[in-house]
One Martini backbone bead per residue (centre of mass of N, CA, C, O) as a GRO file, in nm:
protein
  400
    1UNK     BB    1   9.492   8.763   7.910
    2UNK     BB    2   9.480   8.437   7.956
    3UNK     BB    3   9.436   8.165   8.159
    4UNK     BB    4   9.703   8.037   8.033
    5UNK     BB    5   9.893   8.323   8.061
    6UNK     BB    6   9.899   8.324   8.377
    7UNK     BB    7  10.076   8.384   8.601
    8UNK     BB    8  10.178   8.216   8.879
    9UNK     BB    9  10.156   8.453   9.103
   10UNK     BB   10   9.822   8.472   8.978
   11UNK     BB   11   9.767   8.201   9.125
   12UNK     BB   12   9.637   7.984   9.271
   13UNK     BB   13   9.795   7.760   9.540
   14UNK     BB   14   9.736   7.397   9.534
   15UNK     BB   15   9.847   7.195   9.759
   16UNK     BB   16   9.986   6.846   9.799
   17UNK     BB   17   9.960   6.613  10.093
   18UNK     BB   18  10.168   6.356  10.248
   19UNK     BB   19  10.218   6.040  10.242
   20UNK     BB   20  10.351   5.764  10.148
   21UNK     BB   21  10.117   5.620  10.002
   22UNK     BB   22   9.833   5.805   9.985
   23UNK     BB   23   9.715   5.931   9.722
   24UNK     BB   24   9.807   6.185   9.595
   25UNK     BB   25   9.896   6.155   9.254
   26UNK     BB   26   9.597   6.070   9.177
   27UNK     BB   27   9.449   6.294   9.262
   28UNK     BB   28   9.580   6.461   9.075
   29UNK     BB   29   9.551   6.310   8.825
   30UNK     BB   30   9.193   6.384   8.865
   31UNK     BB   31   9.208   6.682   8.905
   32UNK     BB   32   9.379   6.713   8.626
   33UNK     BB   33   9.279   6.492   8.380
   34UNK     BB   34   9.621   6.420   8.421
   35UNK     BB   35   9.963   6.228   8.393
   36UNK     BB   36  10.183   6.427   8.583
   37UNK     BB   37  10.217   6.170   8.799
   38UNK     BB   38  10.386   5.928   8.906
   39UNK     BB   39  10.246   5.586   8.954
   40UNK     BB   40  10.276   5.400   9.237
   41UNK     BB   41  10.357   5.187   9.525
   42UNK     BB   42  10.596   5.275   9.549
   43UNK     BB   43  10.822   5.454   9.755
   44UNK     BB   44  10.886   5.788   9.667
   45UNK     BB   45  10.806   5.848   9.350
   46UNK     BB   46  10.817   6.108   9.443
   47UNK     BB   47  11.094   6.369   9.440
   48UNK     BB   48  10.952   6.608   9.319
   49UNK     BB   49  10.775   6.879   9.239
   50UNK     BB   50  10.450   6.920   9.061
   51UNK     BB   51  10.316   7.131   8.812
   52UNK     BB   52   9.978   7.231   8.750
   53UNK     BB   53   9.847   7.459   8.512
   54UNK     BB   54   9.479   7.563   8.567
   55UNK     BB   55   9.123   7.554   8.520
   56UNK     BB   56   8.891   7.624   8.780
   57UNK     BB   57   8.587   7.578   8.825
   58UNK     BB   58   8.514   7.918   8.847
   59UNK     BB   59   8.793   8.047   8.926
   60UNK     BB   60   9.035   7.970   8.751
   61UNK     BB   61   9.343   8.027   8.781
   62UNK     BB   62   9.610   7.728   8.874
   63UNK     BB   63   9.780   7.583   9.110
   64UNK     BB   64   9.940   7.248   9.110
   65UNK     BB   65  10.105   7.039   9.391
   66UNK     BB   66  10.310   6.805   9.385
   67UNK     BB   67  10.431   6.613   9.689
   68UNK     BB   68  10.672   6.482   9.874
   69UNK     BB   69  10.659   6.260  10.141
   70UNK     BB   70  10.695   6.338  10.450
   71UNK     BB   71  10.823   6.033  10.537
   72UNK     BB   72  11.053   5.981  10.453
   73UNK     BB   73  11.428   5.840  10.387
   74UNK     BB   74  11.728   5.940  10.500
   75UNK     BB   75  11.861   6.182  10.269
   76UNK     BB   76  11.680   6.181  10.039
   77UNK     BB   77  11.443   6.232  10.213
   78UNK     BB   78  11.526   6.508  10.340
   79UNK     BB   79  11.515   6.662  10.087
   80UNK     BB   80  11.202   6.600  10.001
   81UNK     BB   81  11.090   6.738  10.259
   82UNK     BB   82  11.188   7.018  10.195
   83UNK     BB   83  11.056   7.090   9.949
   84UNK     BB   84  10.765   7.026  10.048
   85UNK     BB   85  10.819   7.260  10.274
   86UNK     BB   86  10.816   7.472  10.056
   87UNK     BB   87  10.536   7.484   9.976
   88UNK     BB   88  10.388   7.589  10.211
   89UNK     BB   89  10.477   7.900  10.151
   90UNK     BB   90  10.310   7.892   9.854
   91UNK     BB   91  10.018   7.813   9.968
   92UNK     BB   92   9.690   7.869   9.986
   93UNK     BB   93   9.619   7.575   9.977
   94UNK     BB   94   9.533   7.242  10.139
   95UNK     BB   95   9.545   6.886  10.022
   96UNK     BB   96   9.521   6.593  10.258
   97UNK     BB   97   9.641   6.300  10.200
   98UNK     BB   98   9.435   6.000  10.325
   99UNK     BB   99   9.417   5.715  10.380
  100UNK     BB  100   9.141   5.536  10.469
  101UNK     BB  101   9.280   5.236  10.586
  102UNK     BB  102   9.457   5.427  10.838
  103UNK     BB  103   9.454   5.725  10.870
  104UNK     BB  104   9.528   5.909  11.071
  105UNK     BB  105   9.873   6.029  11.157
  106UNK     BB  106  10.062   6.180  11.326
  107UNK     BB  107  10.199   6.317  11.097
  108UNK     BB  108   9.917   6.459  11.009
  109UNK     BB  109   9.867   6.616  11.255
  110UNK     BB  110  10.107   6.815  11.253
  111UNK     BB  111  10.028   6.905  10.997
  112UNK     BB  112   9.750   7.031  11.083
  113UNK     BB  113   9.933   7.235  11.289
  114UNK     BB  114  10.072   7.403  11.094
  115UNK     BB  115   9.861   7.497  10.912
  116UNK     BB  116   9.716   7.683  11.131
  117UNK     BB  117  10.013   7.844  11.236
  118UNK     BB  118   9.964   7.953  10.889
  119UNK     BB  119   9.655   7.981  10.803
  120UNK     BB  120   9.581   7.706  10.611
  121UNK     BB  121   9.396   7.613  10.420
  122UNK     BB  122   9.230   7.290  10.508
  123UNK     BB  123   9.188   6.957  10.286
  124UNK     BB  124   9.068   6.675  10.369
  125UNK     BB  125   9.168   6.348  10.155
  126UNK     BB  126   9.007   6.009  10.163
  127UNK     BB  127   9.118   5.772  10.003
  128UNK     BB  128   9.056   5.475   9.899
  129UNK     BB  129   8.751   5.417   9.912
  130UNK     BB  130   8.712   5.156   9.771
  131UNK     BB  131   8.871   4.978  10.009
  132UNK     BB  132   8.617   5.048  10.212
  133UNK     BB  133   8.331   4.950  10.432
  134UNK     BB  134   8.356   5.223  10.624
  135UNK     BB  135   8.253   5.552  10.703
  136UNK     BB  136   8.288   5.834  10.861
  137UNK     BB  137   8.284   6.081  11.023
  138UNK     BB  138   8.271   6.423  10.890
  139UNK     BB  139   8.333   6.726  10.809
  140UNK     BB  140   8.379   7.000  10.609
  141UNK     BB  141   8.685   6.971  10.562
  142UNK     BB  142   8.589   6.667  10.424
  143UNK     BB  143   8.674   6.392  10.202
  144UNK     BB  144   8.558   6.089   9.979
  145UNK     BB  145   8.783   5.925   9.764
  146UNK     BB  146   8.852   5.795   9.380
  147UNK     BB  147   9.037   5.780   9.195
  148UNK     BB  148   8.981   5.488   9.021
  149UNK     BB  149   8.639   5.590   9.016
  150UNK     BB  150   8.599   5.923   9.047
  151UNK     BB  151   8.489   5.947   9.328
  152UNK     BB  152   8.502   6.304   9.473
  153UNK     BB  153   8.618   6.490   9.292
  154UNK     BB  154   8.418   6.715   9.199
  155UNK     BB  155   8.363   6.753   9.521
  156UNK     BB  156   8.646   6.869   9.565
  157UNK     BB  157   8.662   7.103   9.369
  158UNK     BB  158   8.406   7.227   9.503
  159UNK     BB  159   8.563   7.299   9.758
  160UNK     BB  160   8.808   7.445   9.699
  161UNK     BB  161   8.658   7.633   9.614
  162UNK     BB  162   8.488   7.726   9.842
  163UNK     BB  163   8.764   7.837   9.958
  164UNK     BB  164   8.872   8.042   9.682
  165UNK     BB  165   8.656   8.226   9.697
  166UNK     BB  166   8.746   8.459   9.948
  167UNK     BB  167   9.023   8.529   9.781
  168UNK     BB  168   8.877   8.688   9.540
  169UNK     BB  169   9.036   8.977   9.566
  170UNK     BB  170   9.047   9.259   9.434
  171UNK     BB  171   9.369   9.387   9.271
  172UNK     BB  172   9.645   9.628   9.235
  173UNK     BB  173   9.880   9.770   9.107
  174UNK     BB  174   9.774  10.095   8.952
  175UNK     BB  175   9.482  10.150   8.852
  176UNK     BB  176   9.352  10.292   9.130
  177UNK     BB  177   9.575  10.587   9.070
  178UNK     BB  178   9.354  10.609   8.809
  179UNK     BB  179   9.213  10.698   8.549
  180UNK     BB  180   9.039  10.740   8.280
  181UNK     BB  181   9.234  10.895   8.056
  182UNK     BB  182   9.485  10.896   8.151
  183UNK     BB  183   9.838  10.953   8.244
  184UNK     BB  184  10.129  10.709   8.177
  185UNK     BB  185  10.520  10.714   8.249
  186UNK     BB  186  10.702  10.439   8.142
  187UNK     BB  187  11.000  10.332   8.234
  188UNK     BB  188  11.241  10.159   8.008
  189UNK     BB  189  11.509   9.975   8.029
  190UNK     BB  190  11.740   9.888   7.745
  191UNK     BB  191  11.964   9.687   7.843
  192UNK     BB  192  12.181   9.392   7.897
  193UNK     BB  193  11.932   9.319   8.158
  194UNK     BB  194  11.732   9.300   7.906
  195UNK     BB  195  11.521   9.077   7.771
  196UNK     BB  196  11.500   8.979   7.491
  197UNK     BB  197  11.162   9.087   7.316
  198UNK     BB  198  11.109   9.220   7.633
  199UNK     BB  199  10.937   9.259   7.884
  200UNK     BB  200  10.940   9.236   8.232
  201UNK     BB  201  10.690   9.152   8.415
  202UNK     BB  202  10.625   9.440   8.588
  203UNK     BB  203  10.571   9.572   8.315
  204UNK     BB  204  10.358   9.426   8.150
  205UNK     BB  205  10.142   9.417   8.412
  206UNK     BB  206  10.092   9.727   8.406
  207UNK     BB  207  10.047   9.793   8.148
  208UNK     BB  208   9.767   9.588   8.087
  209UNK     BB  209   9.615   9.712   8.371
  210UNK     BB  210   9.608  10.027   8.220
  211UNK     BB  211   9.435   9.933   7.995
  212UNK     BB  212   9.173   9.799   8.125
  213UNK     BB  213   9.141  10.099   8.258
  214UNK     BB  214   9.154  10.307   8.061
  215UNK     BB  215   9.486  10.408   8.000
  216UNK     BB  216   9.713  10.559   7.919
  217UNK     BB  217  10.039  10.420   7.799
  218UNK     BB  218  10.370  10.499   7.785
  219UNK     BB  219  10.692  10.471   7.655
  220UNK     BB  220  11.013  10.453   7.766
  221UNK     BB  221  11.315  10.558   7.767
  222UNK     BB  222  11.524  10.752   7.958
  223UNK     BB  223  11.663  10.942   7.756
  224UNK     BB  224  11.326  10.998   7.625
  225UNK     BB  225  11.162  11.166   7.909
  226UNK     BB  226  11.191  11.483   7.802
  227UNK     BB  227  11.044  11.400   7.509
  228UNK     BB  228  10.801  11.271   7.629
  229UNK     BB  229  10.672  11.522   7.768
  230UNK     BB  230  10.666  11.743   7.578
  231UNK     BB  231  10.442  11.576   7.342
  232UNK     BB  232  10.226  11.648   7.613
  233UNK     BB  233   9.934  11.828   7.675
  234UNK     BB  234   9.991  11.686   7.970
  235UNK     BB  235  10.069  11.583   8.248
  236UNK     BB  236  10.114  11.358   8.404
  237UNK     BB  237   9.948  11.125   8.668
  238UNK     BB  238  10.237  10.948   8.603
  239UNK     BB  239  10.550  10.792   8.715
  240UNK     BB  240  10.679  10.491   8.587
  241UNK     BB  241  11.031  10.350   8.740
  242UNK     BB  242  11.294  10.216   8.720
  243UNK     BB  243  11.493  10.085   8.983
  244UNK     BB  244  11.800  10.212   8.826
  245UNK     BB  245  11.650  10.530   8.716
  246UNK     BB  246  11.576  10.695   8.968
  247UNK     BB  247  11.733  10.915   8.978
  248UNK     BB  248  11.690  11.029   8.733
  249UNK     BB  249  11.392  11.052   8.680
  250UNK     BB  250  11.407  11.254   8.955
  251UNK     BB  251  11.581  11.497   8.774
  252UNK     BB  252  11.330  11.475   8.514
  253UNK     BB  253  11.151  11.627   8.687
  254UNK     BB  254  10.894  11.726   8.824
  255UNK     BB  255  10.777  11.793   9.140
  256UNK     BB  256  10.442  11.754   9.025
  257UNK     BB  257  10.512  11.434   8.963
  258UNK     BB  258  10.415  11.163   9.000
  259UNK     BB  259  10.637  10.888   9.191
  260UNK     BB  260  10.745  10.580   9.109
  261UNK     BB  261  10.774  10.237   9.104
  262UNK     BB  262  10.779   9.890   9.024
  263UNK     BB  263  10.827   9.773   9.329
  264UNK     BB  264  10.660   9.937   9.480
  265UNK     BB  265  10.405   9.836   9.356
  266UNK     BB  266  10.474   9.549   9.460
  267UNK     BB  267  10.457   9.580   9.752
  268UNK     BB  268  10.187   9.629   9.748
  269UNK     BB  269  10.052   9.406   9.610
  270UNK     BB  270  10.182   9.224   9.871
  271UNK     BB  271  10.090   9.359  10.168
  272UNK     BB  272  10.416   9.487  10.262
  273UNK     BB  273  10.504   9.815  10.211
  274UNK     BB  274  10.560   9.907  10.568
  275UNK     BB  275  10.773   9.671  10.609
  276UNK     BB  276  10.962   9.780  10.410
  277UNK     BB  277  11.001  10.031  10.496
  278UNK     BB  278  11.136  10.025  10.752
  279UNK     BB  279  11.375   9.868  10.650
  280UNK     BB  280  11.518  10.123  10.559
  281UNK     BB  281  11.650  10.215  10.826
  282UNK     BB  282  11.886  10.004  10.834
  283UNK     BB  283  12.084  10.158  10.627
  284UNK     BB  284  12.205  10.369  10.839
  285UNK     BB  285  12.305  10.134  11.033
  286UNK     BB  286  12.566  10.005  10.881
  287UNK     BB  287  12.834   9.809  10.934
  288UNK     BB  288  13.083   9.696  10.899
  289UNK     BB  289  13.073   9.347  10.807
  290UNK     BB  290  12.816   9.366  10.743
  291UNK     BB  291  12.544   9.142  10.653
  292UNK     BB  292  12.364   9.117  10.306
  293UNK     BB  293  12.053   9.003  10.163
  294UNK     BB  294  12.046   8.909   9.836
  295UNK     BB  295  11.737   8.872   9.657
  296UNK     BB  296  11.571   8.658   9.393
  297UNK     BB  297  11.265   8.523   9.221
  298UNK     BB  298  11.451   8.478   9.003
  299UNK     BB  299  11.588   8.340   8.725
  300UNK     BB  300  11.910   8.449   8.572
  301UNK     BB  301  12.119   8.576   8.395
  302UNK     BB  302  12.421   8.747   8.474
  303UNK     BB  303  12.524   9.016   8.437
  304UNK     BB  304  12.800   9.296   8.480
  305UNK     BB  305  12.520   9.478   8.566
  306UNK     BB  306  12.398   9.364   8.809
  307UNK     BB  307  12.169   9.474   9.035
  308UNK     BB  308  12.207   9.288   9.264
  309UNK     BB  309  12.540   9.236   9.255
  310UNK     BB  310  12.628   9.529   9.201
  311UNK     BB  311  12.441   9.777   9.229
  312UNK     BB  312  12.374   9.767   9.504
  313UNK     BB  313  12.661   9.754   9.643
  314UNK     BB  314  12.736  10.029   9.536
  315UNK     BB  315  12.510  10.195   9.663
  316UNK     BB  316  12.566  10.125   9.942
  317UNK     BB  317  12.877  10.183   9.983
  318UNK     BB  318  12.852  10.459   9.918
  319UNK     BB  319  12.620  10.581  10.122
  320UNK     BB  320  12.740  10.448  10.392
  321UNK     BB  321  13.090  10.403  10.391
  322UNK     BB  322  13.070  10.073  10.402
  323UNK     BB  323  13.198   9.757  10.467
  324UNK     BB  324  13.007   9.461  10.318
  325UNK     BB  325  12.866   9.175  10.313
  326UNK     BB  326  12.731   8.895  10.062
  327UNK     BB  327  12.438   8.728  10.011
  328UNK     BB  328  12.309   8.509   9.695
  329UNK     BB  329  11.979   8.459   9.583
  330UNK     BB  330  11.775   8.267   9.418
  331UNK     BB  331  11.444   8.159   9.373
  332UNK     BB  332  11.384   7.902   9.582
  333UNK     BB  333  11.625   8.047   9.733
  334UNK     BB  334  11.579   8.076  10.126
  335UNK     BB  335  11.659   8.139  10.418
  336UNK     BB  336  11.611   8.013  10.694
  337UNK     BB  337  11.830   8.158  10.809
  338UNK     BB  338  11.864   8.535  10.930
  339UNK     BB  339  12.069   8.604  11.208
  340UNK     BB  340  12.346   8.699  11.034
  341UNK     BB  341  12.167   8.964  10.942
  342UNK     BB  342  12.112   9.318  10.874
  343UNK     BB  343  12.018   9.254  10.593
  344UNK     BB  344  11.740   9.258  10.382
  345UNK     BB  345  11.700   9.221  10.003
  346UNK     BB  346  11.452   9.238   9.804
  347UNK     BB  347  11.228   9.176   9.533
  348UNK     BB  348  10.954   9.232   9.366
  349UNK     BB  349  10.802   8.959   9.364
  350UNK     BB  350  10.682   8.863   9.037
  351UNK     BB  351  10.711   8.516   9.039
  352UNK     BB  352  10.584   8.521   9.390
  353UNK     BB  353  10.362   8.474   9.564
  354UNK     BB  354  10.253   8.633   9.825
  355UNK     BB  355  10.308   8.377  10.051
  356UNK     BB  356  10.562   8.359  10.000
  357UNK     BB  357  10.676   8.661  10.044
  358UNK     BB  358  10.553   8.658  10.349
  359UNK     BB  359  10.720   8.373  10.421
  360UNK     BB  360  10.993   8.603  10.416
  361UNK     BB  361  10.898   8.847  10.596
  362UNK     BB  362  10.855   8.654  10.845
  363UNK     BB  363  11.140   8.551  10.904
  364UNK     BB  364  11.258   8.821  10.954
  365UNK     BB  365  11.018   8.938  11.162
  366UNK     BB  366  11.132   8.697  11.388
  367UNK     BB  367  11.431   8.806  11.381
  368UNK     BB  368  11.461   9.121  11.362
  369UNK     BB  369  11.495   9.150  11.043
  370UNK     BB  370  11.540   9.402  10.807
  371UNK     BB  371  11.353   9.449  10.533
  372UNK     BB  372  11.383   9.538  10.170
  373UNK     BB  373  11.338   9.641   9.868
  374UNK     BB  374  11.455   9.750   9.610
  375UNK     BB  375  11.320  10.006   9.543
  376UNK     BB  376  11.309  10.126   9.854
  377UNK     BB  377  11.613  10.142   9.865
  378UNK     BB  378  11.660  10.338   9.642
  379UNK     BB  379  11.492  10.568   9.715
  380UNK     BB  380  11.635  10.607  10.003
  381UNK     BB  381  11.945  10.656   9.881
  382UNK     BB  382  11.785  10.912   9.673
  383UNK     BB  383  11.550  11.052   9.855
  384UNK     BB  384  11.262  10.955   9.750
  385UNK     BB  385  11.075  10.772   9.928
  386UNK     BB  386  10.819  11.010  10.009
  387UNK     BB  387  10.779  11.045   9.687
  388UNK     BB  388  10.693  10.787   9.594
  389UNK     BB  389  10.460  10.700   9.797
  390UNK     BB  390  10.261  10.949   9.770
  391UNK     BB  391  10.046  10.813   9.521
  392UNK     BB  392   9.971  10.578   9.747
  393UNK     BB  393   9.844  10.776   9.968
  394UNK     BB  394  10.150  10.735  10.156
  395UNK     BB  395  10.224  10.872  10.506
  396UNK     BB  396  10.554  10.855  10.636
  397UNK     BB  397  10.715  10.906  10.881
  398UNK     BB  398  11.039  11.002  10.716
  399UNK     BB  399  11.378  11.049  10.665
  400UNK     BB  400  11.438  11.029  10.340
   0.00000   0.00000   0.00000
């Protein structure tokens, strides 16, 4: 995969936050030397936020978010606020556009004491520094920049890097789980909600990094798993399964083959799997007209055997025995509020960057709602969550 086909989710996200001609846009289309933003004069220009996967050297690929003004005004301003506080919880790195000729404004001061309070590294950018006559000093995360005149913006850019110099901590899907020569095997249903012509994100991406880690993967539909093991010359070292065939892959394998799931890998991929773990005995505590939120960070047309609208609900159902009530999300869709629900279920989030799916795991942590993603309920449901868990080298307490 090269740096131009790098999924959004496994890229640095660095938003431009600001009031409105505060030389956000301009900022933005210096620093990416393309005109992504348009530029006027006029405030609220910007309108909704504006994305663009480049490759910042020596870093590698980035997501650049331009946002509209946080001064806004009106109804259609207070729209356009809450979007722009949408990427707040998507950035890694924030970098805060301030006129120089204005100064920090009230509403400025309010961003960075937000900022720290998400721990949000933030790179404050001093713009049309062209167009004043004396400089203050400056900190250490404080830069004067000249969209207009192009001063500035390289020393941005290294900024920036060394900030995300940090963060470039080498994570795995599965390949820590494995040696080079191993083999594994992906159960992969092609069934009615499989994209036509292609794989799910997180079968390619487990796919492409056990190849990278040089160990063998078979790939099989569920019909195919009981002939696929027999012609291997020995047992796999792993079996990794979409959740919606866990339960039929774990009656179809011996007891000896450890197994998991993708959205498992996927919560842990997340630095998040032992608070869905937990989330997970949410479900037998379940009563009659409980709500339960089922979400999932991508848009897809929804098929009539849909995983989160359907089989989810009907498994969930069965297993507890009550009628319960649900609301779904989908995409960059997800409650401010979610003091109604008894339960989230969420999906692997394989769509949208960690920091984002942990700011919706601590949404509901902080509200005591208990959070729990797809595959771990499923496998939860179907008893084999503690089997599951077993090849991460996680062994928690769990009655399940």
């Amino acid at each position: 995969m090269g740096l131009n086909d790098t999924v959004s989710a496994q890229r640095i996200h660095i938003g431009f936050f600001g009031m409105r001609n505060a030389g956000k846009s301009s900022l933005v289309n210096a620093v990416t030397s393309q005109e992504i933003s348009v530029v006027s004069d006029v405030k609220g220009t910007t309108t909704d936020p504006v994305k663009k996967s480049m490759e910042l050297l020596p870093l590698g690929p980035v997501l650049i978010i331009d946002t509209p003004g946080l001064d806004d005004e009106g109804e259609l301003g207070e729209k356009r606020i809450s979007k722009a506080r949408k990427i707040l919880t998507q950035s890694d790195i924030a970098v805060l556009a301030v006129d120089s000729a204005v100064g920090l404004r009230n509403e400025d001061e309010r961003l960075i004491e937000e900022f720290k309070s998400r721990n949000l590294p933030y790179i404050i950018a001093y713009t049309k520094s062209d167009l004043i006559s004396e400089r203050k000093e400056i900190a250490s995360n404080e830069i004067y920049v000249s969209s207009t005149e192009g001063t500035g913006v390289n020393e941005l850019k290294e900024l920036i890097g060394s900030f995300c110099r940090y963060m470039k901590q080498e994570k795995h899907i599965a390949s820590d789980l494995l040696c080079p020569n191993d083999i594994a095997v992906l159960v992969t249903p092609i069934d009615e909600s499989a994209p036509k012509g292609r794989l799910i994100l997180p079968q390619q991406q487990v796919l492409r990094e056990l190849l990278d880690a040089h160990c063998t993967a078979v790939v099989c539909q569920p019909e195919e798993l009981s002939q696929t093991l027999s012609m291997l010359n020995s047992k796999p070292k792993l079996v990794i399964t979409d959740s919606q065939v866990f339960e039929y892959v774990a009656d179809n394998i011996s007891d000896d083959i450890p197994l998991t799931s993708f959205s498992i890998l996927f919560a842990r991929y997340k630095g998040r799997l032992n608070t869905l773990v937990s989330g997970a005995k949410a479900i037998d505590s379940l009563k009659n007209g409980d709500k339960v939120l089922i979400s999932e960070a991508c848009t897809h047309h929804r098929q009539c055997n849909d995983i989160g609208t359907v089989k989810l609900p009907k498994w969930l159902e069965k297993y507890t025995g009550v009628k319960l009530e649900y609301s779904f999300t989908s995409g960059g869709d997800f409650p401010e509020d979610l003091k109604d629900y008894a339960l989230v279920i969420h999906c692997g989030g394989c769509m949208i960057n960690e920091r984002e799916m942990n700011s919706r795991i601590d949404k509901a942590e902080i509200l005591g709602i208990p959070i729990v993603n797809y595959g771990v309920a499923i496998a939860h449901i179907n008893g084999i969550l503690k089997r599951s868990l077993l090849p991460l080298n996680i062994s928690l307490d769990l009655d399940c």
